[in-house]
PDB file of C-alpha atoms in Angstrom:
ATOM      1  CA  MET A   1     -70.467  71.110  72.350  1.00 53.00           C
ATOM      2  CA  ARG A   2     -68.489  72.124  69.367  1.00 60.00           C
ATOM      3  CA  ALA A   3     -66.410  75.221  69.373  1.00 60.00           C
ATOM      4  CA  ASN A   4     -66.962  77.648  66.532  1.00 65.00           C
ATOM      5  CA  LYS A   5     -64.254  77.052  64.004  1.00 62.00           C
ATOM      6  CA  THR A   6     -62.951  79.907  61.976  1.00 61.00           C
ATOM      7  CA  PRO A   7     -63.060  79.297  58.244  1.00 62.00           C
ATOM      8  CA  LYS A   8     -59.791  78.261  56.688  1.00 64.00           C
ATOM      9  CA  LYS A   9     -57.958  81.023  54.911  1.00 63.00           C
ATOM     10  CA  PRO A  10     -57.472  80.441  51.189  1.00 54.00           C
ATOM     11  CA  PRO A  11     -53.893  79.905  50.075  1.00 58.00           C
ATOM     12  CA  SER A  12     -51.757  82.897  49.293  1.00 77.00           C
ATOM     13  CA  LEU A  13     -49.604  83.539  46.227  1.00 75.00           C
ATOM     14  CA  LEU A  14     -46.521  81.851  47.657  1.00 81.00           C
ATOM     15  CA  SER A  15     -48.159  78.527  48.443  1.00 85.00           C
ATOM     16  CA  PRO A  16     -48.124  75.630  45.973  1.00 88.00           C
ATOM     17  CA  THR A  17     -51.835  76.119  45.325  1.00 88.00           C
ATOM     18  CA  GLY A  18     -51.301  79.817  44.600  1.00 89.00           C
ATOM     19  CA  VAL A  19     -48.527  79.027  42.128  1.00 92.00           C
ATOM     20  CA  ILE A  20     -50.765  76.477  40.389  1.00 94.00           C
ATOM     21  CA  LYS A  21     -53.500  79.106  40.123  1.00 93.00           C
ATOM     22  CA  LEU A  22     -51.038  81.577  38.578  1.00 94.00           C
ATOM     23  CA  VAL A  23     -49.764  79.006  36.076  1.00 95.00           C
ATOM     24  CA  THR A  24     -53.369  78.220  35.160  1.00 96.00           C
ATOM     25  CA  HIS A  25     -54.052  81.902  34.506  1.00 96.00           C
ATOM     26  CA  ALA A  26     -50.906  82.123  32.370  1.00 97.00           C
ATOM     27  CA  MET A  27     -51.964  79.104  30.300  1.00 97.00           C
ATOM     28  CA  MET A  28     -55.430  80.566  29.800  1.00 97.00           C
ATOM     29  CA  GLY A  29     -53.838  83.806  28.613  1.00 97.00           C
ATOM     30  CA  ALA A  30     -51.568  81.941  26.195  1.00 97.00           C
ATOM     31  CA  ALA A  31     -54.546  80.076  24.752  1.00 97.00           C
ATOM     32  CA  LEU A  32     -56.473  83.331  24.376  1.00 97.00           C
ATOM     33  CA  GLY A  33     -53.472  84.916  22.664  1.00 97.00           C
ATOM     34  CA  LEU A  34     -53.323  82.091  20.130  1.00 96.00           C
ATOM     35  CA  ALA A  35     -57.065  82.279  19.535  1.00 97.00           C
ATOM     36  CA  PHE A  36     -56.892  86.057  19.091  1.00 96.00           C
ATOM     37  CA  GLY A  37     -53.998  85.707  16.644  1.00 95.00           C
ATOM     38  CA  LEU A  38     -55.910  83.150  14.613  1.00 95.00           C
ATOM     39  CA  ALA A  39     -59.046  85.296  14.583  1.00 96.00           C
ATOM     40  CA  LEU A  40     -57.049  88.371  13.607  1.00 95.00           C
ATOM     41  CA  THR A  41     -55.298  86.527  10.801  1.00 94.00           C
ATOM     42  CA  LEU A  42     -58.532  85.069   9.444  1.00 95.00           C
ATOM     43  CA  SER A  43     -60.566  88.253   9.693  1.00 96.00           C
ATOM     44  CA  ASN A  44     -58.007  90.771   8.433  1.00 94.00           C
ATOM     45  CA  PRO A  45     -56.522  90.029   5.008  1.00 94.00           C
ATOM     46  CA  ALA A  46     -53.826  92.692   5.470  1.00 94.00           C
ATOM     47  CA  VAL A  47     -52.379  90.850   8.472  1.00 93.00           C
ATOM     48  CA  ALA A  48     -52.500  87.542   6.621  1.00 91.00           C
ATOM     49  CA  ASN A  49     -50.756  89.153   3.643  1.00 94.00           C
ATOM     50  CA  LEU A  50     -48.007  90.584   5.872  1.00 92.00           C
ATOM     51  CA  LEU A  51     -47.441  87.200   7.474  1.00 91.00           C
ATOM     52  CA  ASN A  52     -47.366  85.453   4.070  1.00 92.00           C
ATOM     53  CA  HIS A  53     -44.672  87.769   2.766  1.00 93.00           C
ATOM     54  CA  GLY A  54     -42.702  87.875   6.020  1.00 91.00           C
ATOM     55  CA  GLY A  55     -41.771  84.205   6.115  1.00 88.00           C
ATOM     56  CA  SER A  56     -41.653  81.832   9.040  1.00 88.00           C
ATOM     57  CA  GLN A  57     -39.778  84.331  11.236  1.00 93.00           C
ATOM     58  CA  ALA A  58     -42.641  86.830  11.003  1.00 92.00           C
ATOM     59  CA  ILE A  59     -45.211  84.200  11.931  1.00 92.00           C
ATOM     60  CA  LEU A  60     -43.133  83.085  14.900  1.00 93.00           C
ATOM     61  CA  VAL A  61     -42.612  86.630  16.179  1.00 95.00           C
ATOM     62  CA  PHE A  62     -46.308  87.441  15.669  1.00 95.00           C
ATOM     63  CA  ALA A  63     -47.455  84.349  17.580  1.00 94.00           C
ATOM     64  CA  LEU A  64     -44.918  84.695  20.401  1.00 96.00           C
ATOM     65  CA  THR A  65     -45.715  88.369  20.877  1.00 96.00           C
ATOM     66  CA  LEU A  66     -49.448  87.724  21.213  1.00 96.00           C
ATOM     67  CA  VAL A  67     -49.016  84.657  23.428  1.00 97.00           C
ATOM     68  CA  THR A  68     -46.562  86.405  25.745  1.00 97.00           C
ATOM     69  CA  THR A  69     -48.620  89.583  26.005  1.00 97.00           C
ATOM     70  CA  PHE A  70     -51.850  87.743  26.798  1.00 98.00           C
ATOM     71  CA  ALA A  71     -50.125  85.346  29.227  1.00 97.00           C
ATOM     72  CA  ILE A  72     -48.519  88.193  31.191  1.00 97.00           C
ATOM     73  CA  GLY A  73     -51.822  90.072  31.320  1.00 97.00           C
ATOM     74  CA  ALA A  74     -53.742  87.019  32.507  1.00 97.00           C
ATOM     75  CA  THR A  75     -51.101  86.240  35.135  1.00 96.00           C
ATOM     76  CA  LEU A  76     -51.239  89.770  36.530  1.00 96.00           C
ATOM     77  CA  THR A  77     -55.024  89.539  36.596  1.00 96.00           C
ATOM     78  CA  GLY A  78     -54.699  86.249  38.475  1.00 94.00           C
ATOM     79  CA  VAL A  79     -52.447  87.948  41.042  1.00 94.00           C
ATOM     80  CA  VAL A  80     -55.113  90.584  41.623  1.00 93.00           C
ATOM     81  CA  PHE A  81     -57.823  87.934  41.976  1.00 91.00           C
ATOM     82  CA  ILE A  82     -55.808  85.875  44.481  1.00 88.00           C
ATOM     83  CA  ILE A  83     -54.920  88.943  46.554  1.00 89.00           C
ATOM     84  CA  ASP A  84     -58.581  89.981  46.549  1.00 88.00           C
ATOM     85  CA  GLU A  85     -59.595  86.503  47.731  1.00 83.00           C
ATOM     86  CA  ASP A  86     -57.093  86.753  50.591  1.00 77.00           C
ATOM     87  CA  LYS A  87     -58.527  90.092  51.748  1.00 78.00           C
ATOM     88  CA  GLU A  88     -62.114  88.777  51.907  1.00 67.00           C
ATOM     89  CA  PHE A  89     -61.329  86.282  54.648  1.00 59.00           C
TER      90      PHE A  89
END
C-alpha cells in the first residue's frame, strides 16, 4: 500500500524559482510601462509636444520613469502573489 504523500510546497521567494518568478514580474511591468508610455504619447498631443521640445533627455527620463515605476509595482505584486501561494499550502 502506498502511504499518503503530502503535496510538495511551492518554492518560496528565496529559492531560484522564486527569484525567476520575481524577475518575470519585473519584466512584465517594464513592458507594460513602455506600452503605457507609448499609448500616452500617441493619445495625448500635449505629452508628445512636451517630449518633442524637451529633447532626447526628456524622452529618456520619461521612458525610464514609467518603466521603473511599473516594474517596481509589478515586482511588489509578484511578492504578494508568491507569499499568498505559500500560505495556501
